[in-house]
CSV table of C-alpha atoms in Angstrom, one decimal:
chain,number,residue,atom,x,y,z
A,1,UNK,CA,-0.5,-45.4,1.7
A,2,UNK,CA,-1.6,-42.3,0.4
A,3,UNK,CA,-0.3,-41.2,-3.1
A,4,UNK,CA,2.6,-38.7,-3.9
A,5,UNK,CA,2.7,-37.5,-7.3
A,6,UNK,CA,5.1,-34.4,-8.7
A,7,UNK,CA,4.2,-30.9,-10.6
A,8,UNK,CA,5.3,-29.8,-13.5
A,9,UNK,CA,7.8,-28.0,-11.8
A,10,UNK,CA,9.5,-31.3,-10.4
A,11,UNK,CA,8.9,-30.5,-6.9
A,12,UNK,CA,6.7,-33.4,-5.0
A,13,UNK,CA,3.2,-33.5,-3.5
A,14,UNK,CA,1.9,-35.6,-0.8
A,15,UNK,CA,-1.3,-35.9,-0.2
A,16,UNK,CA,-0.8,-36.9,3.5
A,17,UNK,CA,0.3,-33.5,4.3
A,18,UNK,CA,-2.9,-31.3,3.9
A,19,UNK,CA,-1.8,-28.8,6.6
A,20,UNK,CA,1.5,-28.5,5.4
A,21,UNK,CA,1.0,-25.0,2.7
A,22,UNK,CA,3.8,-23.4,0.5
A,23,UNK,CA,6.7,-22.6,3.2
A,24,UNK,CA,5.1,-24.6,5.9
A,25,UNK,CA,2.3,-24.6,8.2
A,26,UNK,CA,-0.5,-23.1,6.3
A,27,UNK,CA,-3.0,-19.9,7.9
A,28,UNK,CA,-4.5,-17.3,6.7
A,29,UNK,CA,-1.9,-14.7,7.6
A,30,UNK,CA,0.7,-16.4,5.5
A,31,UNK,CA,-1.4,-14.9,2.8
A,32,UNK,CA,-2.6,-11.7,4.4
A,33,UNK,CA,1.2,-10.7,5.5
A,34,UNK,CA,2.5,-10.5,2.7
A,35,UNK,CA,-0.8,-9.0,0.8
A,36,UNK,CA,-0.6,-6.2,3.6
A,37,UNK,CA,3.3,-5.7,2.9
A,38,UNK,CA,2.4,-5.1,-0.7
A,39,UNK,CA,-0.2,-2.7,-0.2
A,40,UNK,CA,2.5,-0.6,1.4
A,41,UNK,CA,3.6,0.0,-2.5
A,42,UNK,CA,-0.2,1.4,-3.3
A,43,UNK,CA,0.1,4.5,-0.1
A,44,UNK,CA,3.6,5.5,-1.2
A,45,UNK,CA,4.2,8.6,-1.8
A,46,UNK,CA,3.8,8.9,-5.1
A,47,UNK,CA,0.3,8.5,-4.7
A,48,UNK,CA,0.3,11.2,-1.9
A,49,UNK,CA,1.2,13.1,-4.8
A,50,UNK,CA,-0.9,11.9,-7.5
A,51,UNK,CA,-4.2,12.0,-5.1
A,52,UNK,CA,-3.5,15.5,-3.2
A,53,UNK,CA,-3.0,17.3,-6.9
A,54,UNK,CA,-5.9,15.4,-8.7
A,55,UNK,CA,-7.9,16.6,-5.1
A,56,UNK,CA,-7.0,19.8,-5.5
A,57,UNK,CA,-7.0,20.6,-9.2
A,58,UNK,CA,-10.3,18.9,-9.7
A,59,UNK,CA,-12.4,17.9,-6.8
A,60,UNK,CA,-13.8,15.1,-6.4
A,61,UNK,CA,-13.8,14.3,-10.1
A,62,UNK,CA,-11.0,11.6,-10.3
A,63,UNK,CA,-12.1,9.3,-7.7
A,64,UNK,CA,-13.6,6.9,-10.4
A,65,UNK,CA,-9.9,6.8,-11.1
A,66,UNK,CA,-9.1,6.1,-7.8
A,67,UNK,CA,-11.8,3.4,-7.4
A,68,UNK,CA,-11.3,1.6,-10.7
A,69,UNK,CA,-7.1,1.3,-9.8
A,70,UNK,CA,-8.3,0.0,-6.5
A,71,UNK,CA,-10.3,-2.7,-8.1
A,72,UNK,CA,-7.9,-3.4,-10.5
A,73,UNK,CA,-5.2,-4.0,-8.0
A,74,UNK,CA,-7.5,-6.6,-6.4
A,75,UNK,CA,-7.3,-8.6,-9.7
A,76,UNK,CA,-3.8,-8.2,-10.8
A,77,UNK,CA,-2.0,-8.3,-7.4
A,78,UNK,CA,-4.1,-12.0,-6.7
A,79,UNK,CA,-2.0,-13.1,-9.8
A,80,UNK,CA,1.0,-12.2,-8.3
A,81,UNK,CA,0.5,-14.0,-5.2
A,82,UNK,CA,-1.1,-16.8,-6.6
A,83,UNK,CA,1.9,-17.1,-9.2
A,84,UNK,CA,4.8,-16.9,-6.1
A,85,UNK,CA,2.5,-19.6,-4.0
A,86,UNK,CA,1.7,-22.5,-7.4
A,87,UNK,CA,5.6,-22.0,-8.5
A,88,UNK,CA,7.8,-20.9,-5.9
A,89,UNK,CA,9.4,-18.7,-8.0
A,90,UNK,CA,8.7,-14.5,-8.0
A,91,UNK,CA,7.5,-12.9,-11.5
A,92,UNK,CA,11.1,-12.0,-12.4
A,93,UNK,CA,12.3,-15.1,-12.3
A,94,UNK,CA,9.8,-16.8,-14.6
A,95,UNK,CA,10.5,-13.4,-17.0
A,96,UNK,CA,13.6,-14.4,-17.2
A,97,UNK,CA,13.3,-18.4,-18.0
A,98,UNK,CA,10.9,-18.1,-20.5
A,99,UNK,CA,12.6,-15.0,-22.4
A,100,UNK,CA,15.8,-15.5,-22.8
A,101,UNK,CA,18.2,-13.3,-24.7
A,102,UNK,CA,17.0,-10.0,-25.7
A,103,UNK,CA,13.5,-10.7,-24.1
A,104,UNK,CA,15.0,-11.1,-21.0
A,105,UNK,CA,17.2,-7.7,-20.7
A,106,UNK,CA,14.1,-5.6,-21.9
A,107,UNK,CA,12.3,-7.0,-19.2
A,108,UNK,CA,14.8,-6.3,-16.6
A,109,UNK,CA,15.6,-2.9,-17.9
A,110,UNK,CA,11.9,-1.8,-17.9
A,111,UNK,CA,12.1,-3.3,-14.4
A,112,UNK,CA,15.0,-0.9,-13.0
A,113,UNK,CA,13.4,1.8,-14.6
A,114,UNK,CA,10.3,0.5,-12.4
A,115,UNK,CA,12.9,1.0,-9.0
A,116,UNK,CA,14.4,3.8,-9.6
A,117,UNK,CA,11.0,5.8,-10.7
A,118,UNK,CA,9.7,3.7,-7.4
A,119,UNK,CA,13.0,4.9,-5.3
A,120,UNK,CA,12.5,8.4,-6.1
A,121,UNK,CA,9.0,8.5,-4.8
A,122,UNK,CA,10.1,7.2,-1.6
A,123,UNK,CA,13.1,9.5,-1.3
A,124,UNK,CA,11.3,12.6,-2.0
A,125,UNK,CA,8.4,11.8,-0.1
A,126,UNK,CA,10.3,11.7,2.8
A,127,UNK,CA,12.4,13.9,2.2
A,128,UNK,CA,9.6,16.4,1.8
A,129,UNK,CA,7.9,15.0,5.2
A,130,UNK,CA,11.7,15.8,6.8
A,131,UNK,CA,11.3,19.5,5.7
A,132,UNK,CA,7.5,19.7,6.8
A,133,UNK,CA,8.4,17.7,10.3
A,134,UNK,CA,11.8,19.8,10.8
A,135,UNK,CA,12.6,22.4,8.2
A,136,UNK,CA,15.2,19.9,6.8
A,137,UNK,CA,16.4,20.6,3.5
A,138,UNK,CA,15.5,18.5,0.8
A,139,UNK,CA,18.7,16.9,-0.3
A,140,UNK,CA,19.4,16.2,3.5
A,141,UNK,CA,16.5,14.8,3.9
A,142,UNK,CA,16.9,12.5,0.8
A,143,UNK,CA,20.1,11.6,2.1
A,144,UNK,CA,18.4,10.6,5.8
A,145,UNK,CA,15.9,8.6,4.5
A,146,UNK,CA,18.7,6.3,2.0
A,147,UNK,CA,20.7,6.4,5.0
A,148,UNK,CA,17.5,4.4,6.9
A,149,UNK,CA,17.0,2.0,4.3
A,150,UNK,CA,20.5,1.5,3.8
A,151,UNK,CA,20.9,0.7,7.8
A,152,UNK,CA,17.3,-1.7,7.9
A,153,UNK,CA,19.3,-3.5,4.8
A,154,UNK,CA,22.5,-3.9,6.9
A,155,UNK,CA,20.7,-5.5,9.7
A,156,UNK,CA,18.5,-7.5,7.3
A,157,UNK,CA,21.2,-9.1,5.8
A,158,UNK,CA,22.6,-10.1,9.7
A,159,UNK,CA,19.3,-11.6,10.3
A,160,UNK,CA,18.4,-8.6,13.0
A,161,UNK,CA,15.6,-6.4,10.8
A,162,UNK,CA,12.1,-6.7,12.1
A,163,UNK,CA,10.9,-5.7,9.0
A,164,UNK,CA,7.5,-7.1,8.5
A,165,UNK,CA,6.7,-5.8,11.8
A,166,UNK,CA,8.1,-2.5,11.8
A,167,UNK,CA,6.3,-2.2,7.5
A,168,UNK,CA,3.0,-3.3,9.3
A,169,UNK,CA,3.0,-0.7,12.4
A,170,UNK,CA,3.8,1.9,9.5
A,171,UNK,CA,1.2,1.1,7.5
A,172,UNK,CA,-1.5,1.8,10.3
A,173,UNK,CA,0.3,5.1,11.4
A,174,UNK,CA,-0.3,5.9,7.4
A,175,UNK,CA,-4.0,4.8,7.6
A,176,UNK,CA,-5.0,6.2,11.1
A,177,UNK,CA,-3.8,9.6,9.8
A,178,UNK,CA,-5.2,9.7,6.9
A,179,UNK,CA,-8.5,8.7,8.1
A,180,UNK,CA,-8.3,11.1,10.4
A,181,UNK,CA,-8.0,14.2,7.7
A,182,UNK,CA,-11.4,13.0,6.3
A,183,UNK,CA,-13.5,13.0,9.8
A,184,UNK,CA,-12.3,16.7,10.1
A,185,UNK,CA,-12.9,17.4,6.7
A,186,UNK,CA,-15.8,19.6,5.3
A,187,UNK,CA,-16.9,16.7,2.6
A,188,UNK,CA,-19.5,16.9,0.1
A,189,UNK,CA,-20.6,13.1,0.6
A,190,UNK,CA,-23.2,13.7,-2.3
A,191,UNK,CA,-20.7,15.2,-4.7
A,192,UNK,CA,-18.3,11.7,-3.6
A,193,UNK,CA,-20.9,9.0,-4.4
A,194,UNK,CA,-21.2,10.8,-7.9
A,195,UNK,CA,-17.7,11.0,-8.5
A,196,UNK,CA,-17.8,7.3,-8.6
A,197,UNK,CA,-19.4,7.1,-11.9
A,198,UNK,CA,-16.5,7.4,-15.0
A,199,UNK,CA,-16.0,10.9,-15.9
A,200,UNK,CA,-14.7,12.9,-19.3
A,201,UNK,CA,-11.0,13.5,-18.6
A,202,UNK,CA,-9.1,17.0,-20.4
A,203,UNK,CA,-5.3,16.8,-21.1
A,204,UNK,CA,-4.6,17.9,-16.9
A,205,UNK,CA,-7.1,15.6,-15.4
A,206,UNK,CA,-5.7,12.6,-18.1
A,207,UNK,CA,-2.2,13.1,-16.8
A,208,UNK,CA,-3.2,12.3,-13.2
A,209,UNK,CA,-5.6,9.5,-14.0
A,210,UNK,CA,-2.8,8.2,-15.6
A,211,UNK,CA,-0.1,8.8,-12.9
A,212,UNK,CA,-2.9,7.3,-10.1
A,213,UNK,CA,-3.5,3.9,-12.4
A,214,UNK,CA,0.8,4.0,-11.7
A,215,UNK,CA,0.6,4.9,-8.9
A,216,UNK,CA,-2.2,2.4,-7.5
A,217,UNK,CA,-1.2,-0.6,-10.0
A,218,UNK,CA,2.0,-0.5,-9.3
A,219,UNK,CA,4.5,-2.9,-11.2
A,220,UNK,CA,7.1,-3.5,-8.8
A,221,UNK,CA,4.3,-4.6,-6.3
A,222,UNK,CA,3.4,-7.3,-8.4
A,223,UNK,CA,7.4,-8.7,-8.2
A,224,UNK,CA,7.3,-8.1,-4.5
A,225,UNK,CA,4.2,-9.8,-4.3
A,226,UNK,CA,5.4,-12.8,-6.2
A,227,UNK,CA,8.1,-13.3,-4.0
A,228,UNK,CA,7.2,-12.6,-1.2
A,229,UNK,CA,4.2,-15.4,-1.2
A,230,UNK,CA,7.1,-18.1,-2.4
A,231,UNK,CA,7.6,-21.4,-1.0
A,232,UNK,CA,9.9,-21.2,2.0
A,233,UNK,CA,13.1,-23.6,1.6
A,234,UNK,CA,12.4,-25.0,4.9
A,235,UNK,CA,11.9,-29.2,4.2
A,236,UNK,CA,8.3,-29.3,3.9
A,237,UNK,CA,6.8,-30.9,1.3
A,238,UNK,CA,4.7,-29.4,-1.1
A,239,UNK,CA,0.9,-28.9,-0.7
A,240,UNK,CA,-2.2,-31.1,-2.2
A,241,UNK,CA,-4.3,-30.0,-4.6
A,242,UNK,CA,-6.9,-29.3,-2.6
A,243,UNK,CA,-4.8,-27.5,-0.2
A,244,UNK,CA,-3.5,-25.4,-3.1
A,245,UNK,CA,-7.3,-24.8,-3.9
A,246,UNK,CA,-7.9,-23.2,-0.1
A,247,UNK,CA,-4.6,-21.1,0.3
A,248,UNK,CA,-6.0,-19.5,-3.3
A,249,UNK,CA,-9.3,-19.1,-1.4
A,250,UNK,CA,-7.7,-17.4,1.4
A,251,UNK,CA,-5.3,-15.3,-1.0
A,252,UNK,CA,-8.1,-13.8,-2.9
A,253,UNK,CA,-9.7,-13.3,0.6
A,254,UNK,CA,-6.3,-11.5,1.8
A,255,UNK,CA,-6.0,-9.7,-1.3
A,256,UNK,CA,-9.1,-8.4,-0.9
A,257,UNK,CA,-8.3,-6.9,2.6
A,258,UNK,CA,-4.8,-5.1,1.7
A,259,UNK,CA,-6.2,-3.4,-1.4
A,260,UNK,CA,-9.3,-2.1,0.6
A,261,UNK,CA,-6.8,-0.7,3.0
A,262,UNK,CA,-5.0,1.3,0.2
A,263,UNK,CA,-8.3,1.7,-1.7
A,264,UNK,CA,-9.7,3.7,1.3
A,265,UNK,CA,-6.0,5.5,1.8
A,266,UNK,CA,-5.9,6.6,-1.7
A,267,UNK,CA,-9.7,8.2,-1.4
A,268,UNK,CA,-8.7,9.7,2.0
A,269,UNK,CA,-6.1,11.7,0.1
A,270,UNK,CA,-8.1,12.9,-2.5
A,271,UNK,CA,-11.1,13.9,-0.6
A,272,UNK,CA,-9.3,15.9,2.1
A,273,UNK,CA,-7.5,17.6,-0.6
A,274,UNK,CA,-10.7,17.9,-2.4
A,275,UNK,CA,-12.6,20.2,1.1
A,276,UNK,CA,-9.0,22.6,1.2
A,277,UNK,CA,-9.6,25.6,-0.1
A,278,UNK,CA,-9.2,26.5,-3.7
A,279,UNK,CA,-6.5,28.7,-3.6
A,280,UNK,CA,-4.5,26.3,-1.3
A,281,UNK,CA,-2.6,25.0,-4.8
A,282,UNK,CA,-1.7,21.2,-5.8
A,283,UNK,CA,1.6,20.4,-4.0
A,284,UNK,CA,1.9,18.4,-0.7
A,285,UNK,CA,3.8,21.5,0.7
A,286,UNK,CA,0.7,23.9,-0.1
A,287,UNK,CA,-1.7,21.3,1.7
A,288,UNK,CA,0.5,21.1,4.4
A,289,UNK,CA,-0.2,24.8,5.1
A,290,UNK,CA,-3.6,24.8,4.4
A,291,UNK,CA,-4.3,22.2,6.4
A,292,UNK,CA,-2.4,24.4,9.4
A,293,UNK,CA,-4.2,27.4,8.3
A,294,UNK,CA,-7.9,26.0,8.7
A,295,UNK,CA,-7.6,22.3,10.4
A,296,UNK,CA,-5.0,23.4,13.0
A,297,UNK,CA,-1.8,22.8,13.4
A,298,UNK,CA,-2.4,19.0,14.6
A,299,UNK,CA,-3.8,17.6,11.3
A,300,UNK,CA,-1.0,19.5,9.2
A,301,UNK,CA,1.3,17.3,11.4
A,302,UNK,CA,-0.5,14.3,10.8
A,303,UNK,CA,-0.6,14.7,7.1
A,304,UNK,CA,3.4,15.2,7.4
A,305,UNK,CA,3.7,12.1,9.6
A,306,UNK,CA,1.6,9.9,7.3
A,307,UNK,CA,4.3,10.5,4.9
A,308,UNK,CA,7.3,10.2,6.2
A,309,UNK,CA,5.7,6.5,7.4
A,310,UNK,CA,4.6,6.2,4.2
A,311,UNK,CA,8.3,7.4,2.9
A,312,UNK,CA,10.0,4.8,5.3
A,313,UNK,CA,7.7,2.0,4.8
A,314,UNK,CA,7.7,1.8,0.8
A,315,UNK,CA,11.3,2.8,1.1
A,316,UNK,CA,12.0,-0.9,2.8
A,317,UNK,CA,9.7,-2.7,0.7
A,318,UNK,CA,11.5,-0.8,-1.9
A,319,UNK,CA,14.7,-2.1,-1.0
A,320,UNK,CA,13.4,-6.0,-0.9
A,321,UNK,CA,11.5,-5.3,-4.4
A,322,UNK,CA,14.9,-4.1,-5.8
A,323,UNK,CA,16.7,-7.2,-4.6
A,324,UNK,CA,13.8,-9.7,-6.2
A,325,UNK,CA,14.1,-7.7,-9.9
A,326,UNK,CA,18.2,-7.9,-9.8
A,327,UNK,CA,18.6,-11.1,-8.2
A,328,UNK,CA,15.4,-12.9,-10.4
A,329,UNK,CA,16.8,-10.9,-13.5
A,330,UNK,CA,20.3,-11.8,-12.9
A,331,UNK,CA,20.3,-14.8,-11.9
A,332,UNK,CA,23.2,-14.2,-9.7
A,333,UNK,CA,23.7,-12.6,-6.2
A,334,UNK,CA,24.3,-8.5,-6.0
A,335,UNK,CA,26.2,-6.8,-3.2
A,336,UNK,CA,22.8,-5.2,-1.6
A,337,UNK,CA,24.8,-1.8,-0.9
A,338,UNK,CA,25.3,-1.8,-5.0
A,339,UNK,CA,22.0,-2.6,-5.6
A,340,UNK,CA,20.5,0.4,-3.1
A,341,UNK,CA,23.0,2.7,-5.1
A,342,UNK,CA,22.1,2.4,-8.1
A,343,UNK,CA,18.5,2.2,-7.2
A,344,UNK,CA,18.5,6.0,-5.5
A,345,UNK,CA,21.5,8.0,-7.1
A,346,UNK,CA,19.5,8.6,-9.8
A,347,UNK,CA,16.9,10.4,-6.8
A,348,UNK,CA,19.6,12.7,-5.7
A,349,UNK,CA,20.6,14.1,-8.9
A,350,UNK,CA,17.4,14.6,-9.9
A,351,UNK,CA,16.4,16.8,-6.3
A,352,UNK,CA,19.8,18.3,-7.0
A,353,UNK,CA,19.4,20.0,-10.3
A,354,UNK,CA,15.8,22.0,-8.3
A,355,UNK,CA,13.3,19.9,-10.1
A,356,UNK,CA,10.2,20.8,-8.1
A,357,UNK,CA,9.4,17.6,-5.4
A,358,UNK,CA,5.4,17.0,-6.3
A,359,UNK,CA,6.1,17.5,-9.8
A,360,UNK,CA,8.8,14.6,-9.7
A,361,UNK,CA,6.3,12.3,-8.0
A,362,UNK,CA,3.5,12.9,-10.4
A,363,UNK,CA,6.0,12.2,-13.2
A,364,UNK,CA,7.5,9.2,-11.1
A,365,UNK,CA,4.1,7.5,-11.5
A,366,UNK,CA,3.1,8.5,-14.8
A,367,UNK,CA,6.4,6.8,-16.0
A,368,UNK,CA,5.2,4.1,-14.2
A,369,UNK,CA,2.1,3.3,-15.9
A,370,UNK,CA,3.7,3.2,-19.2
A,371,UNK,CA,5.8,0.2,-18.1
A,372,UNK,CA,2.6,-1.3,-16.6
A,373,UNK,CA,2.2,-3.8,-19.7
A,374,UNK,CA,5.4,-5.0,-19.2
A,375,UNK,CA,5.2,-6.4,-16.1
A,376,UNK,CA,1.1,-7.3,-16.3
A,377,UNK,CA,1.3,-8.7,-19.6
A,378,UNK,CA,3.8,-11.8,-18.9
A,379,UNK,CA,2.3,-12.0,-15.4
A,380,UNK,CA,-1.1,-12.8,-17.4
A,381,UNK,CA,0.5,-15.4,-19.8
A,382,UNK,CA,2.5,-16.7,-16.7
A,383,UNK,CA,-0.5,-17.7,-14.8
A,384,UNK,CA,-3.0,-18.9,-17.5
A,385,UNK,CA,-0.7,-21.0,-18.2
A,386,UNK,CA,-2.1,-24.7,-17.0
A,387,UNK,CA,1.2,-26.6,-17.5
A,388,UNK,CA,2.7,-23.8,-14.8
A,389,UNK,CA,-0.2,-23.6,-12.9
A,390,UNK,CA,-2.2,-26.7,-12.9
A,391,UNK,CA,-5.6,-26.6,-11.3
A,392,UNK,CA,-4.9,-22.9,-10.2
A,393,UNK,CA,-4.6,-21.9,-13.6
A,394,UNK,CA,-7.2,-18.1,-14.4
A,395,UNK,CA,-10.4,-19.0,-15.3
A,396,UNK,CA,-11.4,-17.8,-18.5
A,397,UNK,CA,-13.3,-14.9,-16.5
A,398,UNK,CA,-10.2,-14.1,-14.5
A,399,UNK,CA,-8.5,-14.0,-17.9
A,400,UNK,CA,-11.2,-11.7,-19.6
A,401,UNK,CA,-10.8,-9.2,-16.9
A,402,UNK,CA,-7.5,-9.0,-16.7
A,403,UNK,CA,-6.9,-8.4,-20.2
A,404,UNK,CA,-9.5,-5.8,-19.9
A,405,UNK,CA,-8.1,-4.3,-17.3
A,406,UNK,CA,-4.7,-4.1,-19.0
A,407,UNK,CA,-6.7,-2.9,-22.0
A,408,UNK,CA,-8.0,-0.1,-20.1
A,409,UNK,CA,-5.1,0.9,-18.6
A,410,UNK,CA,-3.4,1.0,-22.3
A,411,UNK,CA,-6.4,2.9,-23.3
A,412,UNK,CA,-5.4,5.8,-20.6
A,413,UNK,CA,-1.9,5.9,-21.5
A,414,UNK,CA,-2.3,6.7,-25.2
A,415,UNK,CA,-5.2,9.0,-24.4
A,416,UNK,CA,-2.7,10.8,-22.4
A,417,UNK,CA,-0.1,10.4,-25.2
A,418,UNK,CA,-3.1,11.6,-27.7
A,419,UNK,CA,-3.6,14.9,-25.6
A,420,UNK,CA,-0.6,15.8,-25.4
A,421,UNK,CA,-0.4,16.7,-22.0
């Protein structure tokens, strides 16, 4: 008889169930899904703003930025899905277990602050894409696109949302478009490969290589992620060792192919932005028109299209990243329409006292990369630590570049702080 053993989370292992992976039949697109669903957070609109004003203001200049966030996210986001699949439990709810007390309710405020800055990218993203599409003013369209996540929550909670299908057909609408502004654009391909190598950064440039590293590392991906790669409560029983060895194989694998997707997205944006011309200005608005003025009207549309999908999309994963952080936080159930309140009120006042829509993306991101080491710190502890994590433990490499990586992004923030900008 084969032997069953427990881990240190008390949950049992047999060894006779090899096929059997966290939340039931194991394949690779039990980790790809959810990787893919994630990478929604890193094409929101907060980095169509970030990338179309970095394009614009700078050329081609920030794309290191772009590249380095990319890779990053590779790293950090393989910890989150790793930490959801070893524990069954998402990164807010080990945040809250292991600090108690005042620990815990400076984690979970930095947290909301993470949704609503998060909220009000996806609210004024598509609310800008409503105004573009069909001359809808801004506050209405703010108010259509709550009123969408609000009705995909409804139905979510009765068991009728789609939603990882209808996230995954909006996520290629985003990437098809996108694409699609590059092939048509005038690009200096010389001038890109360059731009790869780490460039100095003034006070202007440090301000949106800090909002992209927020915007492209995002911290409430990595509690999405977490849960959304949890065990299932379905009966199974819990995975070898071996078998917990392969799904981390296939996660780094799936990992890998989201963050590509949004790598590539997030260089799309900047180097179409890059070829408009130089008096088209730094807002999504002013591409918009440029893009109408020398592309056609065809490819301003598609811009406008990409992101409203891109406004809709992150505004569902949005609404499940808000439920993991209050629920994990909490540690008790919140009426979901309270939850999706007080996640986007906040958004409405702020379109409602004029402040100017890419500004208040930009500054949506910036904010969150100064709560990045609050969420990537305890994420690093969480999974280096071998009584958690067992044989899936980071290797001391894995450690050493995630603490680099968190060291970096540190770096950029108080450079920003420094400068003043």
């Amino acid at each position: 008889m084969a032997e069953s053993t427990s881990t240190s989370s008390g949950r049992r292992v047999d060894d006779r169930s090899p096929e059997h992976g966290l939340g039931g039949t194991f394949s690779a697109p039990r980790t790809l899904v959810p990787a893919l669903l994630a990478a929604i957070a890193y094409v929101d609109p907060g980095n169509f703003g970030v990338n179309i004003s970095s394009g614009a203001q700078h050329g081609y200049a920030l794309v290191w930025v772009v590249v380095f966030a990319s890779c990053s996210a590779m790293v950090i986001q393989y910890l989150a899905a790793k930490l959801g699949m070893v524990t069954g439990m998402s990164l807010a709810e080990h945040s809250a277990r292991r600090y108690p007390g005042i620990g815990r309710v400076l984690l979970w405020t930095q947290a909301e602050i993470v949704v609503i800055m998060t909220d009000l990218a996806e609210v004024v993203g598509g609310a800008i894409a409503l105004y573009l599409l069909f001359g809808l003013p801004l506050m209405w369209g703010a108010v259509a696109v709550t009123a969408f996540s609000l009705v995909v929550l409804y139905l979510k909670v009765h068991g009728r949302s789609h939603f990882e299908s209808v996230v995954l057909v909006l996520l290629a609408v985003i990437i098809g478009s996108l694409l699609w502004q590059v092939l048509i654009a005038d690009v200096d391909r010389v001038a890109l490969l360059r731009s790869v190598a780490p460039g100095p950064l003034d006070s202007s440039a440090a301000l949106l290589a800090v909002g992209i590293v927020g915007a492209t590392v995002m911290p409430h991906a990595l509690h999405f992620h977490s849960a959304a790669s949890r065990a299932r409560d379905d009966g199974t029983v819990e995975p070898s060792q071996t078998e917990r060895i392969r799904i981390g194989r296939h996660t780094v694998r799936s990992v890998v192919i989201a963050m590509s997707v949004a790598g590539v997205a997030n260089v799309s944006l900047v180097v179409f932005s890059a070829a408009l011309p130089s008096e088209a200005g730094a807002s999504i608005e002013s591409a918009y028109a440029a893009l109408g003025a020398h592309a056609g009207q065809i490819a301003a549309t598609m811009l406008a299209v990409a992101l409203l999908a891109s406004g809709l999309a992150s505004t569902l994963v949005g609404v499940q990243t808000g439920d993991v952080v209050m629920t994990g936080f909490g540690k008790r159930p919140i009426p979901a329409l309270v939850r999706r309140m007080l996640a986007v009120v906040p958004t409405l006042i702020i379109l409602g006292v004029g402040v100017e829509p890419t500004n208040a993306l930009v500054w949506s991101q910036v904010v969150l990369s100064f709560a990045l080491p609050g969420t990537l710190i305890p994420l690093l502890l969480f999974t280096h630590d071998r009584r958690l994590m067992g044989r899936l433990a980071n290797h001391r490499l894995t450690t050493v570049v995630a603490w680099l990586i968190t060291a970096v992004i540190v770096g950029l923030v108080g450079f920003l702080i420094v400068s003043g900008a």
